[in-house]
XYZ file of C-alpha atoms in Angstrom:
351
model
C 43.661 46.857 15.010
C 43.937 43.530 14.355
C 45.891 42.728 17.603
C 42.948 43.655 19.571
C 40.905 40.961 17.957
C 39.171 38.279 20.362
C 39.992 35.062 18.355
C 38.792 32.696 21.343
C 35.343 34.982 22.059
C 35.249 34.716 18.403
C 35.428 31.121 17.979
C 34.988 29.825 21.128
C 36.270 25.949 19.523
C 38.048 24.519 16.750
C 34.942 23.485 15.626
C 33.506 26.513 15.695
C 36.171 27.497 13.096
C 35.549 24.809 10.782
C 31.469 25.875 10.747
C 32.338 29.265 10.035
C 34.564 28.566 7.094
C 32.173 26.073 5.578
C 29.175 28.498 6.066
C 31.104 31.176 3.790
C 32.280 28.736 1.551
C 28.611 27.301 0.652
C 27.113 30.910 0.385
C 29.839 32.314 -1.865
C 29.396 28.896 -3.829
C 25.260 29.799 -3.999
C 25.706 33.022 -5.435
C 28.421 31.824 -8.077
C 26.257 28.814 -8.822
C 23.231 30.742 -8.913
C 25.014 33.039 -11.836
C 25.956 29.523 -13.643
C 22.708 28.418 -13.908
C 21.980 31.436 -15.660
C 21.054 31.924 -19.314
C 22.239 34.767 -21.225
C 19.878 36.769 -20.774
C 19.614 36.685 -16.424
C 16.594 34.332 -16.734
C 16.295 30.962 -15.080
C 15.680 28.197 -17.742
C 14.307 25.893 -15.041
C 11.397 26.395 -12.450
C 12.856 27.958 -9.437
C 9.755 26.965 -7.309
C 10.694 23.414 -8.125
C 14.339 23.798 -6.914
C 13.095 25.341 -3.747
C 11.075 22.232 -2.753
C 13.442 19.908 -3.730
C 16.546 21.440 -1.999
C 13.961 20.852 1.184
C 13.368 17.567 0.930
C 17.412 17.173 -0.047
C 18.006 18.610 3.174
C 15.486 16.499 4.816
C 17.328 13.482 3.500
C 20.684 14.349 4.388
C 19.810 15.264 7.665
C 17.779 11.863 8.707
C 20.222 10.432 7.074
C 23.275 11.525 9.113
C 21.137 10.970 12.384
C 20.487 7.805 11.302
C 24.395 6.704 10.898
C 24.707 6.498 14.557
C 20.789 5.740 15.666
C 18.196 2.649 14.504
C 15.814 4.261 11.943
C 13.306 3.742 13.893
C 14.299 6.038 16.422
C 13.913 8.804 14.055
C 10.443 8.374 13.748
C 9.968 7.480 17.485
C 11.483 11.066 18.597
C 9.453 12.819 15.688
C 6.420 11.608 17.013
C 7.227 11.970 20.736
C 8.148 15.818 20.715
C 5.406 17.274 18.475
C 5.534 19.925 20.456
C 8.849 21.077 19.825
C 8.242 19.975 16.352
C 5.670 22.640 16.499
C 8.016 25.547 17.467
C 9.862 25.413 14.425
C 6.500 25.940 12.553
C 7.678 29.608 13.209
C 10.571 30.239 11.418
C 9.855 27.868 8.910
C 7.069 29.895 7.870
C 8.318 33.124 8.147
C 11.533 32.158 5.944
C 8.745 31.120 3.115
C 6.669 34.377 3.563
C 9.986 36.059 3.119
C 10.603 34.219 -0.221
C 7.252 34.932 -1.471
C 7.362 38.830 -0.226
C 10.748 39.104 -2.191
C 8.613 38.722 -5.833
C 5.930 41.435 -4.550
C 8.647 43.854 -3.959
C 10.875 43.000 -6.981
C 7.306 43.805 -8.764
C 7.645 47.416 -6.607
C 11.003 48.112 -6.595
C 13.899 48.187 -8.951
C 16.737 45.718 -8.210
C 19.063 48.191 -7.225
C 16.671 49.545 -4.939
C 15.363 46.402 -3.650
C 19.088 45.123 -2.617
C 20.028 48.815 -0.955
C 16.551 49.168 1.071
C 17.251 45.141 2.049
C 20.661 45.545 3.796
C 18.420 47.376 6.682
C 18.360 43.977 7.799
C 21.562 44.211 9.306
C 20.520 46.463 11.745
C 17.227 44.903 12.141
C 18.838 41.803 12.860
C 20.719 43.488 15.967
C 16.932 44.654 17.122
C 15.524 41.679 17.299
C 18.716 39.691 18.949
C 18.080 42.417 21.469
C 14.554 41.328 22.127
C 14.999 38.121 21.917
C 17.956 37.144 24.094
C 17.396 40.008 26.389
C 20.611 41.268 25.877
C 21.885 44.457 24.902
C 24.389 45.214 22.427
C 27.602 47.560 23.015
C 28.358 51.228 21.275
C 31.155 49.680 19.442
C 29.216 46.351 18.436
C 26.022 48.885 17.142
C 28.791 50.930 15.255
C 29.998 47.909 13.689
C 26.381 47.101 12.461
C 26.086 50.394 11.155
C 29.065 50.663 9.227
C 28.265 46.805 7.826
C 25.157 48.334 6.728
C 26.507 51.423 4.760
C 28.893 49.151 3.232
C 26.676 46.881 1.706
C 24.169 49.640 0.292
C 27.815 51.208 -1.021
C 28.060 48.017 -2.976
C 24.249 48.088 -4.095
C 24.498 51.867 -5.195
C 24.385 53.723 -8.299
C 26.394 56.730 -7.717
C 24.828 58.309 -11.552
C 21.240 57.985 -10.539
C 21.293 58.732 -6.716
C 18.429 60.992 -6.763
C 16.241 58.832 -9.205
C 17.314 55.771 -6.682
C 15.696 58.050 -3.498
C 13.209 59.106 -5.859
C 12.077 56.256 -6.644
C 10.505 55.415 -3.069
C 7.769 58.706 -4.030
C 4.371 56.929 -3.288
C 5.387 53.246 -2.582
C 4.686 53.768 1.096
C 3.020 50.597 1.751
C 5.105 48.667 -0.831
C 8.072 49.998 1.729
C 5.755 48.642 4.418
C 5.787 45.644 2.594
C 9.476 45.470 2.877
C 10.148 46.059 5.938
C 8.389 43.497 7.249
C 9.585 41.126 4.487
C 12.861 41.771 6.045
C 11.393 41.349 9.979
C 10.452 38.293 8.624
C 13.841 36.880 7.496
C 15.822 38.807 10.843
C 13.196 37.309 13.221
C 13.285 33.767 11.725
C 16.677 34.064 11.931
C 17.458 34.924 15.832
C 14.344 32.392 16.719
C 15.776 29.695 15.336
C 18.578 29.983 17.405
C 16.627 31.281 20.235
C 15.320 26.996 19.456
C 18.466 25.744 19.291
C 20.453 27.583 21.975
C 17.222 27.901 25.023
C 14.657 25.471 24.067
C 16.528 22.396 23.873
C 20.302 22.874 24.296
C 20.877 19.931 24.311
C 18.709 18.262 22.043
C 20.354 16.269 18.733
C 20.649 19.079 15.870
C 20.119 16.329 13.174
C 16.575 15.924 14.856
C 15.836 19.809 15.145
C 16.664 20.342 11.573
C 14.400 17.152 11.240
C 11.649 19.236 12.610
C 12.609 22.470 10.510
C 12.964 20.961 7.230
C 9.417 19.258 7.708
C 7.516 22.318 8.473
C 9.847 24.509 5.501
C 8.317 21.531 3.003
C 4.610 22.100 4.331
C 4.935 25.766 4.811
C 6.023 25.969 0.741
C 3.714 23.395 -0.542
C 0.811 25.656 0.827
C 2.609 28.467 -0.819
C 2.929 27.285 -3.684
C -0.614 25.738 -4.016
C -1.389 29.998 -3.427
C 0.296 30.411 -6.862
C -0.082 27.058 -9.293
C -0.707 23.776 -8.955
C 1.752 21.252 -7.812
C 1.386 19.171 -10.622
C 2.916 21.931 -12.702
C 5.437 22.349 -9.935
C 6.485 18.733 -10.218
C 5.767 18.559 -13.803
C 7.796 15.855 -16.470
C 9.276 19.719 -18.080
C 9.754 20.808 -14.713
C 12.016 18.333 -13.255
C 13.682 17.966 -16.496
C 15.003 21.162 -16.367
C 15.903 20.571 -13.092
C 17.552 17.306 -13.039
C 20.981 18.607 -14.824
C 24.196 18.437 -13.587
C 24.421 22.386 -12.516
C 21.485 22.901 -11.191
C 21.988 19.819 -9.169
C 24.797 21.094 -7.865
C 22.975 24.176 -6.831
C 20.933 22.323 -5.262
C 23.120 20.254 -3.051
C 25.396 23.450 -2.137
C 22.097 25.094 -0.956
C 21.235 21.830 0.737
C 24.778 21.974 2.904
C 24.580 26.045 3.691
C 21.129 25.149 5.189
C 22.422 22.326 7.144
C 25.361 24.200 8.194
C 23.523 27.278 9.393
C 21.806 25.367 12.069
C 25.490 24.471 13.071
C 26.210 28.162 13.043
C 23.273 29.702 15.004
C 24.402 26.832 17.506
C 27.851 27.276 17.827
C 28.205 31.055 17.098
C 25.214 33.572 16.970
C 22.885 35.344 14.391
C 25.402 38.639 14.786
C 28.194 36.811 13.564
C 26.168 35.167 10.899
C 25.312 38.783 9.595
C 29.243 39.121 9.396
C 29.969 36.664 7.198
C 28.730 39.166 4.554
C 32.289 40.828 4.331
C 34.136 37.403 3.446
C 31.014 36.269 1.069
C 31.871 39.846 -0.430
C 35.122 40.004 -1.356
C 35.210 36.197 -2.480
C 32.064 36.869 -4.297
C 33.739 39.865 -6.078
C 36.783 38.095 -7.027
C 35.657 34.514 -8.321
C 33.070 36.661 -10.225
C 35.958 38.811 -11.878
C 38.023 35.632 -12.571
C 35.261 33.073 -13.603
C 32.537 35.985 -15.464
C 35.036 38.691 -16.206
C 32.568 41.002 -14.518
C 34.208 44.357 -13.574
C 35.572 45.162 -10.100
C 34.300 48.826 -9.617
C 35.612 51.571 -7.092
C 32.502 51.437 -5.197
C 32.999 47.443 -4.719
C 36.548 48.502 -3.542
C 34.908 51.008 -1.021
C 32.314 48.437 0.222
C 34.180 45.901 0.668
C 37.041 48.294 2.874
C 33.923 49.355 4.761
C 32.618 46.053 5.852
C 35.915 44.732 6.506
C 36.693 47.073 8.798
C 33.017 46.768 10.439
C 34.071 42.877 10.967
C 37.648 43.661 12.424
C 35.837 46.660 14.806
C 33.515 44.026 15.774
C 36.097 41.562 16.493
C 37.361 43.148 18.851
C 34.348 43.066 20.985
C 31.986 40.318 19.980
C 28.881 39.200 21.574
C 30.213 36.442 23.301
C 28.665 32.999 23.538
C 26.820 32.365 27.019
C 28.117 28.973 28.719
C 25.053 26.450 29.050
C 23.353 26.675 32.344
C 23.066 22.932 32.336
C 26.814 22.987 31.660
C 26.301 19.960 29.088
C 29.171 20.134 26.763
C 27.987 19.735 23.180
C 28.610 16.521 21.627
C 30.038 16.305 18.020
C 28.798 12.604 17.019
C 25.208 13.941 18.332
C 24.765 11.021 20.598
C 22.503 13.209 23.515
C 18.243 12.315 23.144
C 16.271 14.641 21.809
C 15.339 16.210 25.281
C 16.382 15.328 29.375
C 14.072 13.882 31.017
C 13.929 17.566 33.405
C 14.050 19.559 30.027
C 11.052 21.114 29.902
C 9.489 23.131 26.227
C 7.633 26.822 26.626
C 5.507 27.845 23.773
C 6.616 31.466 22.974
């Protein structure tokens, strides 16, 4: 099986290999970090809202930052200004990312956990959908059948084999919390695929550093309004807010998030949104194993059974990935970023 494995449609350039393994390594490191930050009892001693924000404008630094190792600062603000427009597209995603954060509390408020995490690997598949849709481009038998089987395989991990019909039961008369759900996870798929739709069609070859720019601008506004929804920002950014925040884990936490939202743009540019949904069977099995070695929590049969399942969804997939189309402009993509922001022929649609 593994001999039938397309390493080069796979990862298409060494650096394509590096992204990957750094994209893995920051998630597994968010959900291990997450756990740190902890107290005993599961609760958060700090104001998540507050984290959110400021891993934003971390990643907003960062970002403007690296752009502005190899451009004048002033050219950062002189291609902000100049491409509203394109500025404007990323409006999109970034708001559908923070509906999808704030639609996550209403249906933890519906739905158990355990319920909640096994109805939300449906975004698997939904992910496949909407790549459809959006790229005009059909996936294969044995790419769908991959996508399946990575989708049983994470709901095997979510599952609890002793209460299976209190689990299905549970759904009796939460119809439009399920409603609720679903498009909570449309949300996050569609996001997902359109920002690389952005990245990939709209502006191939445009400098990343400047389109996460544009992202990480609209993500702050998007959540400030959000939040504002909720409580005011002065308890947000409250003296026993930050406080809690400003410690050396949660810190941490915040700069790991800061690089896996960085290096997803990298991703989605590099590779595609099905491969990103992929990553889940690494992030798995490390997450399972630094969990048993640094928390002493258990390694169960079913983990053993998801995590055979999804692997073998990732090999069956490799060895017939969706490949990744050659620009039409043929412009090979530059490492050190040095391309503008847009050709002077590139031309922006509004979709």
């Amino acid at each position: 099986m593994l001999s039938q494995v397309k390493w080069a449609e796979l990862f298409p350039t060494k650096s394509s290999v590096v992204i990957f393994a750094a994209y893995v390594g920051f998630f597994t490191n968010q959900g291990i970090l997450v756990r740190f930050t902890q107290s005993a009892d599961n609760s958060y001693p700090y104001n998540t809202v507050t984290v959110v924000l400021l891993t934003d404008f971390i990643k907003l630094i960062i970002t403007s930052a690296l752009y502005c190792k190899d451009h004048p600062i002033q050219s950062l603000f002189i291609e902000v200004f100049k491409n509203m427009r394109v500025c404007s597209l990323y409006l999109v995603p970034a708001f559908l990312y923070s509906l999808y954060n704030n639609l996550a509390f209403i249906s933890l408020s519906a739905f158990d956990p355990t319920t909640y995490y096994l109805l939300l690997q449906l975004r698997v598949a939904l992910t496949g959908i909407v790549y459809q849709v959006i790229f005009k481009k059909r996936l294969s038998g044995t790419q769908w059948m991959s996508l399946i089987l990575l989708t049983v395989g994470c709901m095997i991990k979510e599952m609890d084999f002793s209460s299976i019909s209190n689990l299905f039961g549970g759904l009796s008369g939460k119809g439009w919390n399920f409603f609720l759900l679903m498009f909570q996870m449309s949300c996050s798929c569609f996001a997902g695929v359109y920002n690389e739709y952005l990245l990939k069609k709209e502006s191939p070859s445009a400098n990343i550093f400047i389109q996460n720019v544009f992202m990480y601008l609209n993500s702050i506004v998007c959540n400030i309004v959000m939040v504002m929804l909720h409580e005011p920002l002065s308890q947000t950014f409250s003296s026993e807010s930050l406080s809690a925040v400003l410690v050396p884990s949660v810190i941490i936490l915040m700069l790991n998030n800061a690089g896996g939202g960085i290096t997803t743009s990298f991703f989605l540019r590099n590779l595609n949104s099905i491969m990103k949904t992929f990553t889940g069977a690494i992030e798995l099995t490390c997450s399972a194993l630094l969990c048993y070695v640094l928390f002493g929590i258990p390694i169960y049969l079913k983990t053993v059974i998801s995590i055979a399942t999804v692997s073998y969804a990732t090999i069956l997939y490799s060895s017939n990935p969706v490949s990744r189309e050659e620009d039409t402009n043929k412009h090979k993509y530059d490492v050190e970023m040095s391309h503008p922001l847009m050709n002077s022929d590139s031309k922006v649609t509004v979709v």
